[in-house]
Amino acid sequence: MTAGRHAAGRRSPGSAILPALLLLLAACTTLPETTPATGTVGGQQVAAGVDSPEAAYFMGRYLAGERGWSEVDARIDALYAAAVPGALPDSAELKRIADAFSVDFAAIYFAERVADVAANRLLRRTYDAQLERALADYRRAAPPRLLPEAADYTFIGVPGYYYESHRESGADLAEPRGALEDAGLQPQLILTDEAGAVEANADLVTAALRRAARPDRKIIVVSASKSGPEVALALSRLAPREARTIKAWINIVGLLRGTPLADEILGDGPLSRYRSFVEDDGLHSLVTGKRRDAFRRFRLRDGLLVVNYIGIPVTGTISERARDSYIALRAYGPNDGLNLLADQIAPGSVTLADFGRDHYLAGDTLRPRTIALVNTTVAWLTRCAAPAGPPPSDPGATADCGWAARQAP
């Protein structure tokens, strides 16, 4: 099902930022050599190549409570001692950490800080329980199972950059929508201009959400990548009566603060030579100055549940699709192949990090992960009480879902 309409947007000769840019970059970029590492990061067991001995030590030994490299131990201890409890480091801090240690070290540190927020730990526990069930269904080719309460919600997706021309990127949300359809729901899709400016597409999203807003309706909005700032802007524009119908926003790898790739292409640096291949209205609207200024003005409804779903890759886990843009962004610190990690976190939100995955979150488990993410969101909306209480022993228990423990942006 669809909602909304297309808007006319300016197209460039190259037609798309990512396909064109990556082809141009591919011949002149290389990943650093890696050191094998195993460990538990953010509650997830991983084995991957990382870009420095310090990152391998951090993942494999320090986080496991072992000590054996006194100089590095002291530096990591000082890093944690200076951290603000319950708050996440921003992109500037992660860049400083990357310069002092390495990009992968900063990515691992960010994953640990995300997991250390009380609300995020509870979110992770709920998601892991739902994912275990969804994967079991998937492996035995059984129909996916949503929580019964999911039928009470209308799911509305907003696609990302070039979702029609380059569907292989996943920006059309076809796989997540297919998973919900297999589970018996009828998700809707707001049709936006695939290369349009964030502000113009936000107009389309606002209008579609206003049409969908009815007193008897409960809506969960799902955005992907470039549609993240479009949805955030649209939600900020809704009147209180309209906004009350939106119960949750699932922000998947949102470009909320833009991307330095847009700055580089539209600036005077080496990547500016590719401007004529990839320039369009969407790219102009993703420069970090414009998006960060808009981010500071976001005003989301009190009580709206915002769930960020992000990937946190390291060098050894980057996919071919994300490889070259990841390399181009390494100068700015840890990134997912299109966006700086900390720039994806919405205000007043909780965050679920998929360590090892990049911006495209690809893999054959995408459908069960979708079911788990939706069930987690629905569980928080329907089974978590406002009064404070102990963390639940299972995802269906009634408890405080950490509203007061959300991390600062």
Tab-separated table of C-alpha atoms in Angstrom:
chain	number	residue	atom	x	y	z
A	1	MET	CA	0.000	0.000	0.000
A	2	THR	CA	1.155	3.515	-0.687
A	3	ALA	CA	0.415	7.010	0.501
A	4	GLY	CA	1.550	10.453	-0.577
A	5	ARG	CA	2.728	11.589	-3.984
A	6	HIS	CA	5.882	12.277	-5.972
A	7	ALA	CA	7.385	15.705	-6.277
A	8	ALA	CA	9.433	16.886	-9.222
A	9	GLY	CA	13.089	17.181	-8.299
A	10	ARG	CA	16.216	18.285	-10.085
A	11	ARG	CA	18.234	15.372	-11.476
A	12	SER	CA	21.916	15.287	-12.244
A	13	PRO	CA	23.562	13.574	-15.225
A	14	GLY	CA	24.898	10.844	-12.946
A	15	SER	CA	21.479	10.214	-11.411
A	16	ALA	CA	22.629	8.964	-7.980
A	17	ILE	CA	25.205	9.963	-5.394
A	18	LEU	CA	26.206	6.521	-4.147
A	19	PRO	CA	26.502	4.405	-7.308
A	20	ALA	CA	28.417	7.094	-9.170
A	21	LEU	CA	30.609	8.153	-6.285
A	22	LEU	CA	31.594	4.636	-5.331
A	23	LEU	CA	32.621	3.773	-8.878
A	24	LEU	CA	34.792	6.865	-8.971
A	25	LEU	CA	36.380	6.179	-5.608
A	26	ALA	CA	36.914	2.449	-6.010
A	27	ALA	CA	40.142	2.638	-7.979
A	28	CYS	CA	41.958	4.872	-5.504
A	29	THR	CA	41.014	3.746	-1.999
A	30	THR	CA	42.168	0.921	0.225
A	31	LEU	CA	41.255	-0.316	3.680
A	32	PRO	CA	43.986	-0.479	6.333
A	33	GLU	CA	45.478	-3.815	7.273
A	34	THR	CA	43.659	-5.516	10.117
A	35	THR	CA	44.469	-7.432	13.283
A	36	PRO	CA	42.184	-10.365	14.170
A	37	ALA	CA	40.126	-9.813	17.323
A	38	THR	CA	37.405	-11.630	19.231
A	39	GLY	CA	35.357	-10.473	22.162
A	40	THR	CA	32.017	-9.217	23.424
A	41	VAL	CA	31.116	-5.680	22.378
A	42	GLY	CA	27.894	-4.069	23.485
A	43	GLY	CA	26.649	-7.438	24.661
A	44	GLN	CA	27.275	-9.046	21.267
A	45	GLN	CA	29.935	-11.694	20.661
A	46	VAL	CA	32.059	-10.812	17.637
A	47	ALA	CA	35.109	-11.932	15.712
A	48	ALA	CA	36.477	-9.432	13.217
A	49	GLY	CA	39.575	-7.792	11.860
A	50	VAL	CA	40.262	-4.353	13.382
A	51	ASP	CA	42.557	-1.572	12.305
A	52	SER	CA	45.048	-1.465	15.179
A	53	PRO	CA	46.586	-3.587	17.939
A	54	GLU	CA	44.995	-1.204	20.458
A	55	ALA	CA	41.527	-1.903	19.044
A	56	ALA	CA	42.172	-5.667	19.126
A	57	TYR	CA	43.371	-5.438	22.731
A	58	PHE	CA	40.397	-3.291	23.729
A	59	MET	CA	37.917	-5.741	22.194
A	60	GLY	CA	39.594	-8.976	23.199
A	61	ARG	CA	41.061	-8.277	26.628
A	62	TYR	CA	40.215	-4.935	28.212
A	63	LEU	CA	36.439	-5.318	27.812
A	64	ALA	CA	36.728	-8.836	29.251
A	65	GLY	CA	38.270	-7.395	32.422
A	66	GLU	CA	41.815	-8.463	31.615
A	67	ARG	CA	44.810	-6.177	31.860
A	68	GLY	CA	48.170	-6.719	30.206
A	69	TRP	CA	49.236	-3.570	28.355
A	70	SER	CA	49.877	-1.022	31.074
A	71	GLU	CA	50.322	2.034	28.853
A	72	VAL	CA	47.117	1.388	26.894
A	73	ASP	CA	45.266	0.358	30.058
A	74	ALA	CA	46.044	3.735	31.606
A	75	ARG	CA	44.866	5.616	28.533
A	76	ILE	CA	41.593	3.656	28.344
A	77	ASP	CA	41.023	4.090	32.085
A	78	ALA	CA	41.417	7.851	31.658
A	79	LEU	CA	38.971	7.801	28.748
A	80	TYR	CA	36.276	6.141	30.834
A	81	ALA	CA	37.026	8.313	33.855
A	82	ALA	CA	36.267	11.426	31.782
A	83	ALA	CA	33.014	10.014	30.337
A	84	VAL	CA	29.670	11.488	31.413
A	85	PRO	CA	27.464	8.642	32.732
A	86	GLY	CA	24.318	8.082	30.675
A	87	ALA	CA	25.420	10.396	27.855
A	88	LEU	CA	26.829	9.379	24.494
A	89	PRO	CA	29.975	10.868	22.942
A	90	ASP	CA	29.313	13.113	19.963
A	91	SER	CA	31.103	12.938	16.618
A	92	ALA	CA	33.757	15.454	17.678
A	93	GLU	CA	34.684	13.361	20.716
A	94	LEU	CA	34.746	10.160	18.675
A	95	LYS	CA	37.035	11.850	16.178
A	96	ARG	CA	39.435	12.758	19.005
A	97	ILE	CA	39.366	9.172	20.249
A	98	ALA	CA	39.983	7.873	16.725
A	99	ASP	CA	42.989	10.177	16.398
A	100	ALA	CA	44.357	9.063	19.763
A	101	PHE	CA	43.779	5.328	19.204
A	102	SER	CA	42.186	4.310	15.881
A	103	VAL	CA	38.868	4.518	14.022
A	104	ASP	CA	37.881	0.969	14.989
A	105	PHE	CA	38.810	1.598	18.610
A	106	ALA	CA	36.444	4.602	18.621
A	107	ALA	CA	33.686	2.488	17.017
A	108	ILE	CA	34.063	-0.205	19.692
A	109	TYR	CA	34.048	2.466	22.409
A	110	PHE	CA	30.859	3.984	20.989
A	111	ALA	CA	29.147	0.575	20.894
A	112	GLU	CA	30.068	0.048	24.534
A	113	ARG	CA	28.780	3.478	25.538
A	114	VAL	CA	25.481	2.849	23.723
A	115	ALA	CA	25.091	-0.454	25.563
A	116	ASP	CA	25.962	1.159	28.892
A	117	VAL	CA	22.844	3.384	28.882
A	118	ALA	CA	20.264	1.740	31.163
A	119	ALA	CA	17.328	2.129	28.752
A	120	ASN	CA	19.401	0.753	25.895
A	121	ARG	CA	20.362	-2.312	27.923
A	122	LEU	CA	16.703	-3.048	28.535
A	123	LEU	CA	15.911	-2.454	24.873
A	124	ARG	CA	18.689	-4.884	23.929
A	125	ARG	CA	17.340	-7.580	26.261
A	126	THR	CA	13.859	-7.233	24.806
A	127	TYR	CA	15.187	-7.291	21.232
A	128	ASP	CA	17.464	-10.292	21.812
A	129	ALA	CA	14.551	-12.324	23.164
A	130	GLN	CA	12.370	-11.363	20.212
A	131	LEU	CA	15.184	-12.028	17.729
A	132	GLU	CA	15.785	-15.516	19.106
A	133	ARG	CA	12.144	-16.388	18.476
A	134	ALA	CA	12.092	-14.739	15.035
A	135	LEU	CA	15.251	-16.549	13.941
A	136	ALA	CA	13.834	-19.866	15.102
A	137	ASP	CA	10.748	-19.294	12.942
A	138	TYR	CA	12.908	-18.208	10.013
A	139	ARG	CA	15.189	-21.255	10.165
A	140	ARG	CA	12.289	-23.679	10.098
A	141	ALA	CA	10.516	-21.686	7.360
A	142	ALA	CA	7.590	-20.941	9.673
A	143	PRO	CA	5.454	-17.791	9.254
A	144	PRO	CA	6.841	-14.848	11.253
A	145	ARG	CA	5.020	-14.110	14.488
A	146	LEU	CA	4.220	-10.596	15.621
A	147	LEU	CA	2.976	-9.787	19.091
A	148	PRO	CA	-0.844	-9.746	19.109
A	149	GLU	CA	-0.814	-6.029	19.939
A	150	ALA	CA	0.961	-5.257	16.647
A	151	ALA	CA	-2.386	-5.571	14.870
A	152	ASP	CA	-3.531	-2.443	16.717
A	153	TYR	CA	-0.946	-0.295	14.922
A	154	THR	CA	-0.667	1.148	11.416
A	155	PHE	CA	2.896	0.925	10.088
A	156	ILE	CA	3.905	3.696	7.699
A	157	GLY	CA	7.318	3.608	6.006
A	158	VAL	CA	9.207	6.466	4.386
A	159	PRO	CA	11.824	5.344	1.817
A	160	GLY	CA	15.367	6.618	1.460
A	161	TYR	CA	17.638	8.040	-1.223
A	162	TYR	CA	17.060	6.694	-4.761
A	163	TYR	CA	14.682	4.051	-3.514
A	164	GLU	CA	13.217	3.547	-6.992
A	165	SER	CA	16.329	3.725	-9.177
A	166	HIS	CA	18.597	1.684	-6.883
A	167	ARG	CA	16.423	-0.771	-5.031
A	168	GLU	CA	19.404	-2.972	-4.320
A	169	SER	CA	20.358	-0.503	-1.572
A	170	GLY	CA	17.271	-1.455	0.449
A	171	ALA	CA	16.102	2.151	0.614
A	172	ASP	CA	12.638	1.154	-0.626
A	173	LEU	CA	12.101	-0.859	2.588
A	174	ALA	CA	10.870	-3.744	0.441
A	175	GLU	CA	12.284	-6.476	2.690
A	176	PRO	CA	10.961	-5.033	5.976
A	177	ARG	CA	7.571	-4.395	4.359
A	178	GLY	CA	7.568	-7.944	3.007
A	179	ALA	CA	8.294	-9.323	6.467
A	180	LEU	CA	5.312	-7.448	7.919
A	181	GLU	CA	3.086	-8.577	5.066
A	182	ASP	CA	4.129	-12.196	5.654
A	183	ALA	CA	3.085	-11.692	9.278
A	184	GLY	CA	-0.379	-10.520	8.223
A	185	LEU	CA	-0.050	-6.724	8.285
A	186	GLN	CA	-0.494	-4.197	5.479
A	187	PRO	CA	2.253	-1.593	5.891
A	188	GLN	CA	1.921	1.649	3.989
A	189	LEU	CA	4.624	3.557	2.113
A	190	ILE	CA	4.736	7.318	1.643
A	191	LEU	CA	6.005	8.042	-1.859
A	192	THR	CA	8.582	10.830	-1.837
A	193	ASP	CA	10.893	12.274	-4.467
A	194	GLU	CA	13.811	9.868	-4.426
A	195	ALA	CA	16.349	12.642	-5.141
A	196	GLY	CA	14.416	15.515	-3.587
A	197	ALA	CA	15.555	17.863	-0.862
A	198	VAL	CA	14.888	16.879	2.738
A	199	GLU	CA	12.626	19.890	3.263
A	200	ALA	CA	10.502	19.202	0.173
A	201	ASN	CA	10.074	15.537	1.091
A	202	ALA	CA	9.230	16.525	4.660
A	203	ASP	CA	6.282	18.475	3.202
A	204	LEU	CA	5.045	15.266	1.558
A	205	VAL	CA	5.519	13.254	4.734
A	206	THR	CA	3.740	15.869	6.853
A	207	ALA	CA	0.766	15.921	4.494
A	208	ALA	CA	0.559	12.115	4.401
A	209	LEU	CA	0.736	11.802	8.187
A	210	ARG	CA	-1.961	14.431	8.567
A	211	ARG	CA	-4.213	12.457	6.242
A	212	ALA	CA	-3.497	9.300	8.209
A	213	ALA	CA	-4.139	10.927	11.589
A	214	ARG	CA	-7.460	9.788	13.053
A	215	PRO	CA	-8.514	9.639	16.704
A	216	ASP	CA	-8.925	5.868	16.536
A	217	ARG	CA	-5.552	5.240	14.878
A	218	LYS	CA	-2.178	4.375	16.403
A	219	ILE	CA	0.714	4.850	13.981
A	220	ILE	CA	4.330	3.673	13.978
A	221	VAL	CA	6.503	5.508	11.435
A	222	VAL	CA	9.607	3.848	10.008
A	223	SER	CA	12.339	5.820	8.218
A	224	ALA	CA	15.542	4.728	6.498
A	225	SER	CA	18.723	6.749	5.977
A	226	LYS	CA	17.885	10.032	4.193
A	227	SER	CA	14.227	9.818	5.182
A	228	GLY	CA	15.306	10.079	8.837
A	229	PRO	CA	15.622	13.884	8.804
A	230	GLU	CA	12.523	14.071	6.590
A	231	VAL	CA	10.444	12.251	9.186
A	232	ALA	CA	11.968	14.207	12.080
A	233	LEU	CA	11.080	17.477	10.367
A	234	ALA	CA	7.567	16.244	9.550
A	235	LEU	CA	6.942	15.124	13.138
A	236	SER	CA	8.078	18.537	14.360
A	237	ARG	CA	5.455	20.197	12.147
A	238	LEU	CA	2.411	18.221	13.294
A	239	ALA	CA	-0.157	19.882	15.518
A	240	PRO	CA	-0.563	18.278	18.978
A	241	ARG	CA	-3.842	16.615	17.946
A	242	GLU	CA	-2.174	15.100	14.879
A	243	ALA	CA	1.040	14.178	16.667
A	244	ARG	CA	-0.800	12.150	19.308
A	245	THR	CA	-1.686	9.527	16.713
A	246	ILE	CA	2.036	8.833	16.118
A	247	LYS	CA	3.011	6.464	18.906
A	248	ALA	CA	6.543	5.551	17.808
A	249	TRP	CA	9.196	6.411	15.251
A	250	ILE	CA	11.740	3.753	14.247
A	251	ASN	CA	14.751	5.676	12.933
A	252	ILE	CA	16.907	3.277	10.906
A	253	VAL	CA	20.457	4.593	10.204
A	254	GLY	CA	19.058	8.118	9.867
A	255	LEU	CA	21.137	10.874	8.278
A	256	LEU	CA	19.807	13.222	10.954
A	257	ARG	CA	22.818	15.535	10.949
A	258	GLY	CA	23.676	15.100	7.270
A	259	THR	CA	26.834	13.459	5.987
A	260	PRO	CA	30.357	14.816	5.432
A	261	LEU	CA	30.291	13.111	2.020
A	262	ALA	CA	27.886	15.836	0.880
A	263	ASP	CA	30.217	18.500	2.308
A	264	GLU	CA	33.196	17.043	0.468
A	265	ILE	CA	31.470	16.719	-2.894
A	266	LEU	CA	29.987	20.214	-2.747
A	267	GLY	CA	33.126	21.784	-1.267
A	268	ASP	CA	36.596	22.548	-2.597
A	269	GLY	CA	38.360	19.320	-1.630
A	270	PRO	CA	39.417	16.336	-3.743
A	271	LEU	CA	35.890	14.895	-3.982
A	272	SER	CA	34.547	18.103	-5.537
A	273	ARG	CA	35.795	16.832	-8.910
A	274	TYR	CA	32.871	14.363	-8.843
A	275	ARG	CA	30.192	16.987	-8.261
A	276	SER	CA	28.849	16.976	-11.805
A	277	PHE	CA	28.228	13.224	-11.567
A	278	VAL	CA	26.219	13.182	-8.353
A	279	GLU	CA	24.806	16.639	-7.661
A	280	ASP	CA	21.063	16.917	-6.983
A	281	ASP	CA	18.647	18.587	-4.569
A	282	GLY	CA	18.918	15.724	-2.125
A	283	LEU	CA	22.693	16.036	-1.908
A	284	HIS	CA	22.495	19.793	-1.298
A	285	SER	CA	20.075	19.193	1.553
A	286	LEU	CA	22.430	16.709	3.271
A	287	VAL	CA	25.332	19.062	3.991
A	288	THR	CA	26.142	18.863	7.680
A	289	GLY	CA	25.790	22.573	8.425
A	290	LYS	CA	22.196	22.661	7.198
A	291	ARG	CA	21.171	19.365	8.788
A	292	ARG	CA	22.812	20.043	12.147
A	293	ASP	CA	21.117	23.411	12.357
A	294	ALA	CA	17.766	21.738	11.612
A	295	PHE	CA	18.525	18.993	14.151
A	296	ARG	CA	18.839	21.559	16.924
A	297	ARG	CA	15.321	22.786	16.109
A	298	PHE	CA	13.585	19.378	16.142
A	299	ARG	CA	10.667	19.389	18.575
A	300	LEU	CA	9.207	15.916	18.977
A	301	ARG	CA	6.088	15.184	21.006
A	302	ASP	CA	6.619	14.328	24.659
A	303	GLY	CA	5.921	10.645	25.155
A	304	LEU	CA	6.787	9.685	21.582
A	305	LEU	CA	8.854	6.494	21.584
A	306	VAL	CA	11.860	6.936	19.280
A	307	VAL	CA	13.945	3.841	18.576
A	308	ASN	CA	17.227	4.250	16.693
A	309	TYR	CA	18.457	1.140	14.883
A	310	ILE	CA	22.060	1.621	13.766
A	311	GLY	CA	24.976	-0.407	12.474
A	312	ILE	CA	28.458	-0.096	13.987
A	313	PRO	CA	31.022	-1.681	11.658
A	314	VAL	CA	34.748	-2.119	12.007
A	315	THR	CA	37.229	-2.423	9.162
A	316	GLY	CA	36.923	-6.192	8.871
A	317	THR	CA	33.120	-6.178	8.633
A	318	ILE	CA	32.547	-3.499	5.974
A	319	SER	CA	30.522	-4.735	3.000
A	320	GLU	CA	31.596	-4.149	-0.577
A	321	ARG	CA	28.697	-1.747	-1.042
A	322	ALA	CA	29.820	0.471	1.844
A	323	ARG	CA	33.562	-0.021	1.463
A	324	ASP	CA	34.665	3.019	-0.491
A	325	SER	CA	32.439	5.604	1.150
A	326	TYR	CA	33.507	4.155	4.513
A	327	ILE	CA	37.126	4.773	3.588
A	328	ALA	CA	36.336	8.330	2.468
A	329	LEU	CA	34.673	9.033	5.835
A	330	ARG	CA	37.399	7.528	8.029
A	331	ALA	CA	39.090	10.927	8.177
A	332	TYR	CA	36.059	12.100	10.183
A	333	GLY	CA	36.095	9.200	12.636
A	334	PRO	CA	34.009	6.049	13.071
A	335	ASN	CA	31.213	5.767	10.535
A	336	ASP	CA	28.838	3.222	9.015
A	337	GLY	CA	29.856	3.778	5.393
A	338	LEU	CA	27.598	6.781	4.809
A	339	ASN	CA	27.162	8.527	8.126
A	340	LEU	CA	29.101	9.325	11.303
A	341	LEU	CA	27.962	6.995	14.060
A	342	ALA	CA	26.934	9.553	16.658
A	343	ASP	CA	25.064	11.656	14.106
A	344	GLN	CA	22.305	9.045	13.799
A	345	ILE	CA	20.941	9.402	17.342
A	346	ALA	CA	17.597	11.218	17.565
A	347	PRO	CA	16.809	13.450	20.543
A	348	GLY	CA	15.099	11.774	23.505
A	349	SER	CA	15.526	8.287	22.098
A	350	VAL	CA	16.671	4.766	22.846
A	351	THR	CA	19.192	2.992	20.650
A	352	LEU	CA	19.708	-0.522	19.379
A	353	ALA	CA	23.140	-1.074	17.827
A	354	ASP	CA	23.944	-3.966	15.499
A	355	PHE	CA	27.688	-4.304	15.949
A	356	GLY	CA	29.549	-5.401	12.815
A	357	ARG	CA	26.933	-4.235	10.315
A	358	ASP	CA	27.294	-1.104	8.186
A	359	HIS	CA	24.795	1.423	6.835
A	360	TYR	CA	22.997	-1.107	4.660
A	361	LEU	CA	22.317	-3.560	7.512
A	362	ALA	CA	22.350	-6.298	4.879
A	363	GLY	CA	22.216	-10.029	5.425
A	364	ASP	CA	19.912	-12.987	5.050
A	365	THR	CA	18.406	-12.335	8.499
A	366	LEU	CA	16.942	-8.939	7.596
A	367	ARG	CA	13.350	-10.198	7.755
A	368	PRO	CA	13.616	-11.822	11.196
A	369	ARG	CA	15.488	-8.760	12.426
A	370	THR	CA	12.577	-6.654	11.193
A	371	ILE	CA	10.080	-8.805	13.081
A	372	ALA	CA	12.203	-8.592	16.231
A	373	LEU	CA	12.540	-4.815	15.945
A	374	VAL	CA	8.800	-4.332	15.425
A	375	ASN	CA	7.946	-6.672	18.302
A	376	THR	CA	10.398	-4.834	20.544
A	377	THR	CA	8.826	-1.490	19.686
A	378	VAL	CA	5.293	-2.795	20.200
A	379	ALA	CA	6.294	-4.413	23.501
A	380	TRP	CA	7.636	-1.103	24.775
A	381	LEU	CA	4.498	0.725	23.675
A	382	THR	CA	2.008	-1.703	25.160
A	383	ARG	CA	3.700	-3.592	27.980
A	384	CYS	CA	5.813	-0.999	29.736
A	385	ALA	CA	4.306	1.115	32.477
A	386	ALA	CA	5.215	4.698	33.289
A	387	PRO	CA	5.897	4.169	37.046
A	388	ALA	CA	9.428	3.233	37.962
A	389	GLY	CA	10.107	-0.418	38.626
A	390	PRO	CA	12.724	-3.128	38.227
A	391	PRO	CA	13.805	-4.268	34.768
A	392	PRO	CA	11.595	-7.069	33.482
A	393	SER	CA	12.813	-10.651	33.574
A	394	ASP	CA	11.170	-11.217	30.186
A	395	PRO	CA	10.151	-8.944	27.279
A	396	GLY	CA	6.456	-9.209	28.148
A	397	ALA	CA	6.720	-8.069	31.756
A	398	THR	CA	5.372	-4.728	32.903
A	399	ALA	CA	8.134	-2.402	34.055
A	400	ASP	CA	9.655	1.002	33.686
A	401	CYS	CA	11.056	1.083	30.144
A	402	GLY	CA	13.693	3.617	30.967
A	403	TRP	CA	11.891	6.804	29.926
A	404	ALA	CA	13.968	8.737	32.451
A	405	ALA	CA	17.180	6.991	31.458
A	406	ARG	CA	17.320	7.932	27.790
A	407	GLN	CA	20.659	9.205	26.633
A	408	ALA	CA	21.324	12.821	25.792
A	409	PRO	CA	21.793	13.485	22.061
